[in-house]
Coordinates of C-alpha atoms and ligand atoms in Angstrom, one line a residue:
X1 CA -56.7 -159.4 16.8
X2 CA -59.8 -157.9 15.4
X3 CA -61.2 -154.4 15.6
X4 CA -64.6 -155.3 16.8
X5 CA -67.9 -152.8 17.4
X6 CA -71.0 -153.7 19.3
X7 CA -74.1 -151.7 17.4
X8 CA -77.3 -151.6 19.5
X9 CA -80.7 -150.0 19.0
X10 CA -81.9 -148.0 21.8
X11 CA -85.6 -146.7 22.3
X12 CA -86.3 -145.6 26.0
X13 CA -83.4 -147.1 27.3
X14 CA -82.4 -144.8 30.2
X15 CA -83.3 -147.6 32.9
X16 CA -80.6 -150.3 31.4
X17 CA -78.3 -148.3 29.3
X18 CA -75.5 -147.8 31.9
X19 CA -75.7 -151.3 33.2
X20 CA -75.3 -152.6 29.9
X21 CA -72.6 -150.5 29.3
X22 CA -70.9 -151.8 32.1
X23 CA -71.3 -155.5 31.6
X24 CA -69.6 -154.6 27.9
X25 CA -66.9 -153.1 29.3
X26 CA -65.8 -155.7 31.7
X27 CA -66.3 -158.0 28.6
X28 CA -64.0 -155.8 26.1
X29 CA -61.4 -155.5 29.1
X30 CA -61.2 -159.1 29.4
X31 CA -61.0 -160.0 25.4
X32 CA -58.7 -157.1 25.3
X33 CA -56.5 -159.3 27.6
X34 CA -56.9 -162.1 26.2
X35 CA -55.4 -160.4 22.6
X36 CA -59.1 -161.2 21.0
X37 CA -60.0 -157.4 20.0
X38 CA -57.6 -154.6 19.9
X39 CA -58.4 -151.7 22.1
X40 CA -60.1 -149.3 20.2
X41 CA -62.6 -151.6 19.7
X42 CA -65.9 -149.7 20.3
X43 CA -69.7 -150.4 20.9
X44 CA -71.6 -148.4 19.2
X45 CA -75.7 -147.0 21.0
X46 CA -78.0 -146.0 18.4
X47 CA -80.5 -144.0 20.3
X48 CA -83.7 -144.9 18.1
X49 CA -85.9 -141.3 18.5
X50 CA -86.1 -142.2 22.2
X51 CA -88.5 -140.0 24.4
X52 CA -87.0 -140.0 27.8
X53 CA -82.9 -139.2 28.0
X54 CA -81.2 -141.9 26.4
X55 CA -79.4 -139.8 24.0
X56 CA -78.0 -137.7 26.9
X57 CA -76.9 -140.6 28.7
X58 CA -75.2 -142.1 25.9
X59 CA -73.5 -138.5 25.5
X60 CA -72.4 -138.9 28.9
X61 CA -71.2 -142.4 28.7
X62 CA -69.2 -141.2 25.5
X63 CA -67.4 -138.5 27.2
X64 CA -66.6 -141.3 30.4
X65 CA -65.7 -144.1 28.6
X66 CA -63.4 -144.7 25.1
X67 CA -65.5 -147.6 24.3
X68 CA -68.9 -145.5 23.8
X69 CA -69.9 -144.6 20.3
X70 CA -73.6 -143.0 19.4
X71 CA -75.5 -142.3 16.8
X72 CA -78.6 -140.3 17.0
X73 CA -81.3 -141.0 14.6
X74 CA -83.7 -137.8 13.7
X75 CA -87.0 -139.5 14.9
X76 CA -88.3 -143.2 15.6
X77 CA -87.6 -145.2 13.1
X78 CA -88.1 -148.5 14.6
X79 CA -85.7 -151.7 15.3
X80 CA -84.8 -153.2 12.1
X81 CA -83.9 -149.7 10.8
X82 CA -82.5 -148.4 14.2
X83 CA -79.8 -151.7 13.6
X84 CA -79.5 -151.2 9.3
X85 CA -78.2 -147.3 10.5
X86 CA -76.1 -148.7 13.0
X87 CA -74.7 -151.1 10.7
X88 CA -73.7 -149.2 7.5
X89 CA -72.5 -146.1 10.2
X90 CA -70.3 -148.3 11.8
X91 CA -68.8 -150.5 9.1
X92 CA -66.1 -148.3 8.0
X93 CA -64.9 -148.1 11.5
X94 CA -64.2 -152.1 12.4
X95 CA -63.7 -155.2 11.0
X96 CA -66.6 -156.8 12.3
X97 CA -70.0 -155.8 13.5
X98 CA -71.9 -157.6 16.6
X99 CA -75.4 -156.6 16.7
X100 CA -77.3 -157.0 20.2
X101 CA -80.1 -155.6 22.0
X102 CA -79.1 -153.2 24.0
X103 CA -81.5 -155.1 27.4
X104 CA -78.4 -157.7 26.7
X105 CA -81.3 -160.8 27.3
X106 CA -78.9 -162.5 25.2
X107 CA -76.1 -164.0 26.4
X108 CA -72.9 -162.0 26.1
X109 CA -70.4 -164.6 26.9
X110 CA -71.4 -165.4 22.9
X111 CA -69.7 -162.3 21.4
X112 CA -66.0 -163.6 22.2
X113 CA -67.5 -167.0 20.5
X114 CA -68.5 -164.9 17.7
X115 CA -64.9 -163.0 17.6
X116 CA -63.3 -166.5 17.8
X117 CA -65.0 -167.7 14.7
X118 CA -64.7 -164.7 12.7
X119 CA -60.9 -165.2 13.3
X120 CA -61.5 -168.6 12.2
X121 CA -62.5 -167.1 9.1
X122 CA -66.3 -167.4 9.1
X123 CA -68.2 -164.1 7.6
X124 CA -71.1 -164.2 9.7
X125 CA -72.0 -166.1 13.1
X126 CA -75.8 -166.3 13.7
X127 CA -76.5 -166.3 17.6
X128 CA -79.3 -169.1 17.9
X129 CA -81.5 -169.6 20.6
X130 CA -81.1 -172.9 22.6
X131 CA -83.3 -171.7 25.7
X132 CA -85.7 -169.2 26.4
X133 CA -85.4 -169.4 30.3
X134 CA -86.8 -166.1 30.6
X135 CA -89.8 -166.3 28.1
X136 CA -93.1 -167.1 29.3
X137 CA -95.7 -169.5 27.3
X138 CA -97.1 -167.3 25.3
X139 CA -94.0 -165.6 23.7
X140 CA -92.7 -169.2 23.3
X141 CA -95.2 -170.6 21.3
X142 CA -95.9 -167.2 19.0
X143 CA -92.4 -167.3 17.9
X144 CA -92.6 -170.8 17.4
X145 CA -95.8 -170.5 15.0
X146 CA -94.4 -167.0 13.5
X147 CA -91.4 -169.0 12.7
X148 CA -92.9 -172.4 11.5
X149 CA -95.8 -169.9 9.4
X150 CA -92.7 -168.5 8.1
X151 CA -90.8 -171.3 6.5
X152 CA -94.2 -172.7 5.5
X153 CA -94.4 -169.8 3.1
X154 CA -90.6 -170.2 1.9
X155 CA -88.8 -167.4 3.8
X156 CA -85.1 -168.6 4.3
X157 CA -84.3 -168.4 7.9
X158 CA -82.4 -169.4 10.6
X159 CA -84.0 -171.5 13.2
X160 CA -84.1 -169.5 16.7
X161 CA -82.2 -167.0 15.6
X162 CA -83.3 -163.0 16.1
X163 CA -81.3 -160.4 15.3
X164 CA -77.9 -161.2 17.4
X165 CA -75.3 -161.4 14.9
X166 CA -71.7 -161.0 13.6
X167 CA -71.2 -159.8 10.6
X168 CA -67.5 -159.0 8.9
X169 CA -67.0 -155.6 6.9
X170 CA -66.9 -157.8 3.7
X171 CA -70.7 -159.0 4.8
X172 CA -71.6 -155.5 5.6
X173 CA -70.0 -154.2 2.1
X174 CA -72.4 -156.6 0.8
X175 CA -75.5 -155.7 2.8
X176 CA -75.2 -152.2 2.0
X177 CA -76.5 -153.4 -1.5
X178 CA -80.1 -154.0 -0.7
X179 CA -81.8 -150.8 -1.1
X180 CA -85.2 -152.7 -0.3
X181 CA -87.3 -150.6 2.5
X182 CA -89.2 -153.1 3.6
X183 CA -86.3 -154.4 5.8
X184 CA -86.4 -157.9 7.5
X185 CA -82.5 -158.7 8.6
X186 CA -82.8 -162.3 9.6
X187 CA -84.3 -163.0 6.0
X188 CA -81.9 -160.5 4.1
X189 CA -78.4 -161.6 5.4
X190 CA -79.0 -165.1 5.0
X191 CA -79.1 -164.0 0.9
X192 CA -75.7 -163.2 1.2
X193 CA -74.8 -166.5 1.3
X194 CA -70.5 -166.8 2.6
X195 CA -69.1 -168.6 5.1
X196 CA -71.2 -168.7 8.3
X197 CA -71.8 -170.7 11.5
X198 CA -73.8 -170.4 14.8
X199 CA -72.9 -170.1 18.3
X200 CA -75.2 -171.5 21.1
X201 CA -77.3 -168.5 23.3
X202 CA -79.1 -169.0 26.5
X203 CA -82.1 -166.0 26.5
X204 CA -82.1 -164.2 29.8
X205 CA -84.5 -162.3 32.0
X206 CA -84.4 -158.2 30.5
X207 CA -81.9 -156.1 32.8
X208 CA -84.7 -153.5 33.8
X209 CA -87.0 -151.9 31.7
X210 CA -90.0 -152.6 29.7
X211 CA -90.0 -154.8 26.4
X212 CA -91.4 -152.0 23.4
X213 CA -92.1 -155.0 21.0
X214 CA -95.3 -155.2 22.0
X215 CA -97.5 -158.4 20.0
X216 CA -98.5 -155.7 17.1
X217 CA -95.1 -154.4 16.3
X218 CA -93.9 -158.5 16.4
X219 CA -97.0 -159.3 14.2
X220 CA -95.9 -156.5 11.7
X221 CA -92.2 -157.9 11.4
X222 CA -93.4 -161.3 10.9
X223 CA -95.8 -159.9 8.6
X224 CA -93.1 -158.2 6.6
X225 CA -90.7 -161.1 6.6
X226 CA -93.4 -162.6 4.9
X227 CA -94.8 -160.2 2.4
X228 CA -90.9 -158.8 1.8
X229 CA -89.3 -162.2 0.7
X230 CA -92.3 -165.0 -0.7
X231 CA -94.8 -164.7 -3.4
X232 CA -96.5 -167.5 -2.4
X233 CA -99.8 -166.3 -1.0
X234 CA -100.1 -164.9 -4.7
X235 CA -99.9 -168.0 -6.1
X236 CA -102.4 -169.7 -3.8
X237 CA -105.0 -168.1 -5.5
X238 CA -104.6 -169.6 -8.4
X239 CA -104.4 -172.9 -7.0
X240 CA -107.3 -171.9 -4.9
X241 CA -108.7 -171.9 -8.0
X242 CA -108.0 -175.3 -9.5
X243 CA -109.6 -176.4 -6.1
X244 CA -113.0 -174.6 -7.5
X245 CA -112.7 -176.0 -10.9
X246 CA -112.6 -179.7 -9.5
X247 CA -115.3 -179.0 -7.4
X248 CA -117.0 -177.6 -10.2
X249 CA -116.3 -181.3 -11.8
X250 CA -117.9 -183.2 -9.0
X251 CA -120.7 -181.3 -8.8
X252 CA -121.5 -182.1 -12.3
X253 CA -120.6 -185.4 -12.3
X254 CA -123.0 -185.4 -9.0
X255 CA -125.8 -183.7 -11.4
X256 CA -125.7 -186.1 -14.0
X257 CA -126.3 -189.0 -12.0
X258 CA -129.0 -187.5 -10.3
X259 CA -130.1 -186.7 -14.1
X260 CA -130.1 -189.8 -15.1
X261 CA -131.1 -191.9 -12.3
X262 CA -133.1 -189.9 -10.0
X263 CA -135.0 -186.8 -9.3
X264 CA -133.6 -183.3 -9.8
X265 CA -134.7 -179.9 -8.3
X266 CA -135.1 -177.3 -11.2
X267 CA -132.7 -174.9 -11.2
X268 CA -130.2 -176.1 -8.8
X269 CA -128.3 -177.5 -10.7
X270 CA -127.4 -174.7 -13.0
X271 CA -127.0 -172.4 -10.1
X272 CA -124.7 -174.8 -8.2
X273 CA -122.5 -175.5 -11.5
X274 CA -121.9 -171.6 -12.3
X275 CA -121.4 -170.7 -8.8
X276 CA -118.4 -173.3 -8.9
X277 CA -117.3 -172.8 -12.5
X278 CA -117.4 -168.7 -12.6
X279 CA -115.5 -168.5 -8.9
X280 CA -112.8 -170.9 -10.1
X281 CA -112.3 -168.9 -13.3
X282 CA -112.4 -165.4 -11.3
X283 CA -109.6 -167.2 -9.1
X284 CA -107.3 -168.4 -11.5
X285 CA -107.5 -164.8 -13.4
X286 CA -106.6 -163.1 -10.3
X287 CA -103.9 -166.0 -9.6
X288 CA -102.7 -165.0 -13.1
X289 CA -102.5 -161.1 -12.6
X290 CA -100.8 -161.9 -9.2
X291 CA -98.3 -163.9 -11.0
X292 CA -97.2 -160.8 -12.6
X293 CA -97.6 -158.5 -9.7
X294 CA -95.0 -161.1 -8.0
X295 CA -92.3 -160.4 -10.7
X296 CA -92.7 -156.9 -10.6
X297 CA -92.6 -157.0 -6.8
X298 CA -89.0 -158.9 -6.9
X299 CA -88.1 -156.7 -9.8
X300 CA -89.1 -153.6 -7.7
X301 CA -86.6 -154.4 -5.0
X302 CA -83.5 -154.5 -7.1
X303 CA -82.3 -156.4 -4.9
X304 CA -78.2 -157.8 -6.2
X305 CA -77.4 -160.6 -8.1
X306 CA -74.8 -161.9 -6.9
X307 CA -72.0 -161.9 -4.3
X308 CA -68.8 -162.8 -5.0
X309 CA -66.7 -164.6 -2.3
X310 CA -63.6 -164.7 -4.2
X311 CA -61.6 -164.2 -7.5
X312 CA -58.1 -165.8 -8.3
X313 CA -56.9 -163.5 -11.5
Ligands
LIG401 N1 -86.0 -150.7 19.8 C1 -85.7 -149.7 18.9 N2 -86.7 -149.0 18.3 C2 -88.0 -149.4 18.6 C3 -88.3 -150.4 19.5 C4 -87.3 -151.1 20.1 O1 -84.5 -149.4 18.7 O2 -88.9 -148.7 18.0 C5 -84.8 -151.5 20.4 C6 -84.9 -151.6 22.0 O3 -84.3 -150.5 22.6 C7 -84.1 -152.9 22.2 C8 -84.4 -153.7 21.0 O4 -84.9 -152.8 20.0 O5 -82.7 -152.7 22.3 C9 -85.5 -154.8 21.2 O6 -86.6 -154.3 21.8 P1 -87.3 -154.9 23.1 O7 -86.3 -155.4 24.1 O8 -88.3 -153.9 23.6 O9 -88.0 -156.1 22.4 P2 -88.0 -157.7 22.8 O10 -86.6 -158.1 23.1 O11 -88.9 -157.9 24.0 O12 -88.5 -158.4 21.6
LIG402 MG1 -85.5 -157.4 24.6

């Protein structure tokens, strides 16, 4: 049996948090029954600087039901931070973490999935999106792009998967290491590294409410993810560079043909040729300098060397 805590951000919640509550509770009852989770297992609302009453309602909640934890943060401090606070608060209450929206568009049948593999003795279990029933077109294919953009640029990650999760203490210990603030979960815990799996998780239509991740707060994450964990738009320059150079190499190829066996405008060709040759050189310098602003980037975030799984002594 596992001591198990749901941690979910909350911002303007008041419409779905009591439902959700519910649904959880019916859920625990039944995995507590089933000898899956002991009984002061816990989920755990972190109420994200909400403006309307969420915090009193999870107050309320708390003092009705056993299963109710919250945690109040001091002002809006968004999603991936709402969850990080949730995370290392909660750790040194359970043995395992599940992290979920609190609209629960996800499916919850997952979490005893998740339970059942962390008792298999898998670390972390990455919910993974098989269907988005309830997403229209458009938030399809942006999350599509987002993602492919993502991998293009060498971000580890793990395909259709957002931010529902288990994670073990041991995995959380290890979290709790990254002091980077530029947080991006689902390219962080995959640096961990342990044992870990996926469960299969069918995307459903939000309980009530409106969704606060509007396209600008979705284009900042993926921008982070990006600018947080690859250097390689740094190093394009430079090769942006090369590209300048050899074009630089055609053109005066181009020039002494034209030299040789036809007519030439005056000046052109000197103008074309330093244009070409000066920008490549400009590049490559800059590709050079941001070769070194990359290592002091990754040297910046301190970020651990290692994990270790195991010792036998
Ligand atoms: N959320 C948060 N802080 C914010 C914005 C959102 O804690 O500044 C929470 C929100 O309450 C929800 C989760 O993050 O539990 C995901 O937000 P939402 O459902 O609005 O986004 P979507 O699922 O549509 O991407
Ligand atoms: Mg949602």
């Amino acid at each position: 049996m596992i001591r198990l805590a749901t941690v979910s951000p909350c911002y303007n919640e008041e419409d779905v948090l009591r439902h959700s509550v519910e649904k959880l509770t019916s859920l625990f009852q039944r995995m507590i029954a089933d000898g899956l989770i002991t009984r002061d297992s816990m989920m755990v609302f972190v109420n994200d600087g909400s403006r309307d009453g969420t915090w009193e309602l999870i107050r309320q909640l708390h003092a009705e039901n056993h299963f109710v934890r919250g945690i109040n943060m001091s002002r809006n401090v968004g999603h991936q931070n709402a969850i990080m606070a949730g995370l290392m608060t909660a750790r040194g209450w359970t043995d395992a973490i599940i992290t979920l929206d609190v609209d629960l568009h996800d499916d919850i049948e997952c979490i005893p999935k998740m339970a059942k593999e962390f008792e298999a003795g898998y670390d972390i279990v990455y919910g993974v999106e098989v269907s988005h029933e309830a997403d229209g077109f458009m938030k399809k294919f942006t999350a599509q792009t987002f993602y492919k953009i993502q991998t293009t640029m060498g971000v580890e990650n793990v395909y259709n998967h957002a931010d529902f999760r288990l994670m073990s203490r041991r995995a959380l210990d290890m979290l709790s290491t990254y002091k980077e603030h530029n947080l991006y979960l689902r390219g962080l815990i995959p640096l961990i590294g342990l044992k870990h799996t996926t469960v299969d998780d069918v995307i459903s239509e939000r309980n009530a409410g409106k969704s606060k991740n509007i396209f600008q707060k979705m284009l900042n994450l993926v921008f982070n993810g990006i600018t947080a964990f690859s250097v390689r738009p740094l190093y394009a320059i430079y090769h942006i560079g090369i590209i300048f150079l050899i074009v630089a190499f055609i053109v005066a190829c181009y020039v002494g043909y034209s030299i040789l066996f036809g007519h030439i405008e005056p000046g052109w060709a000197s103008l074309m040729l330093s244009i070409w040759i000066v920008g490549g050189f400009i590049l490559i310098s800059m590709g050079i300098v941001g070769t070194y602003i990359g290592q002091i980037y990754s040297e910046a975030k301190r970020r651990p060397l290692y994990h270790i799984a195991e010792i036998l002594a």
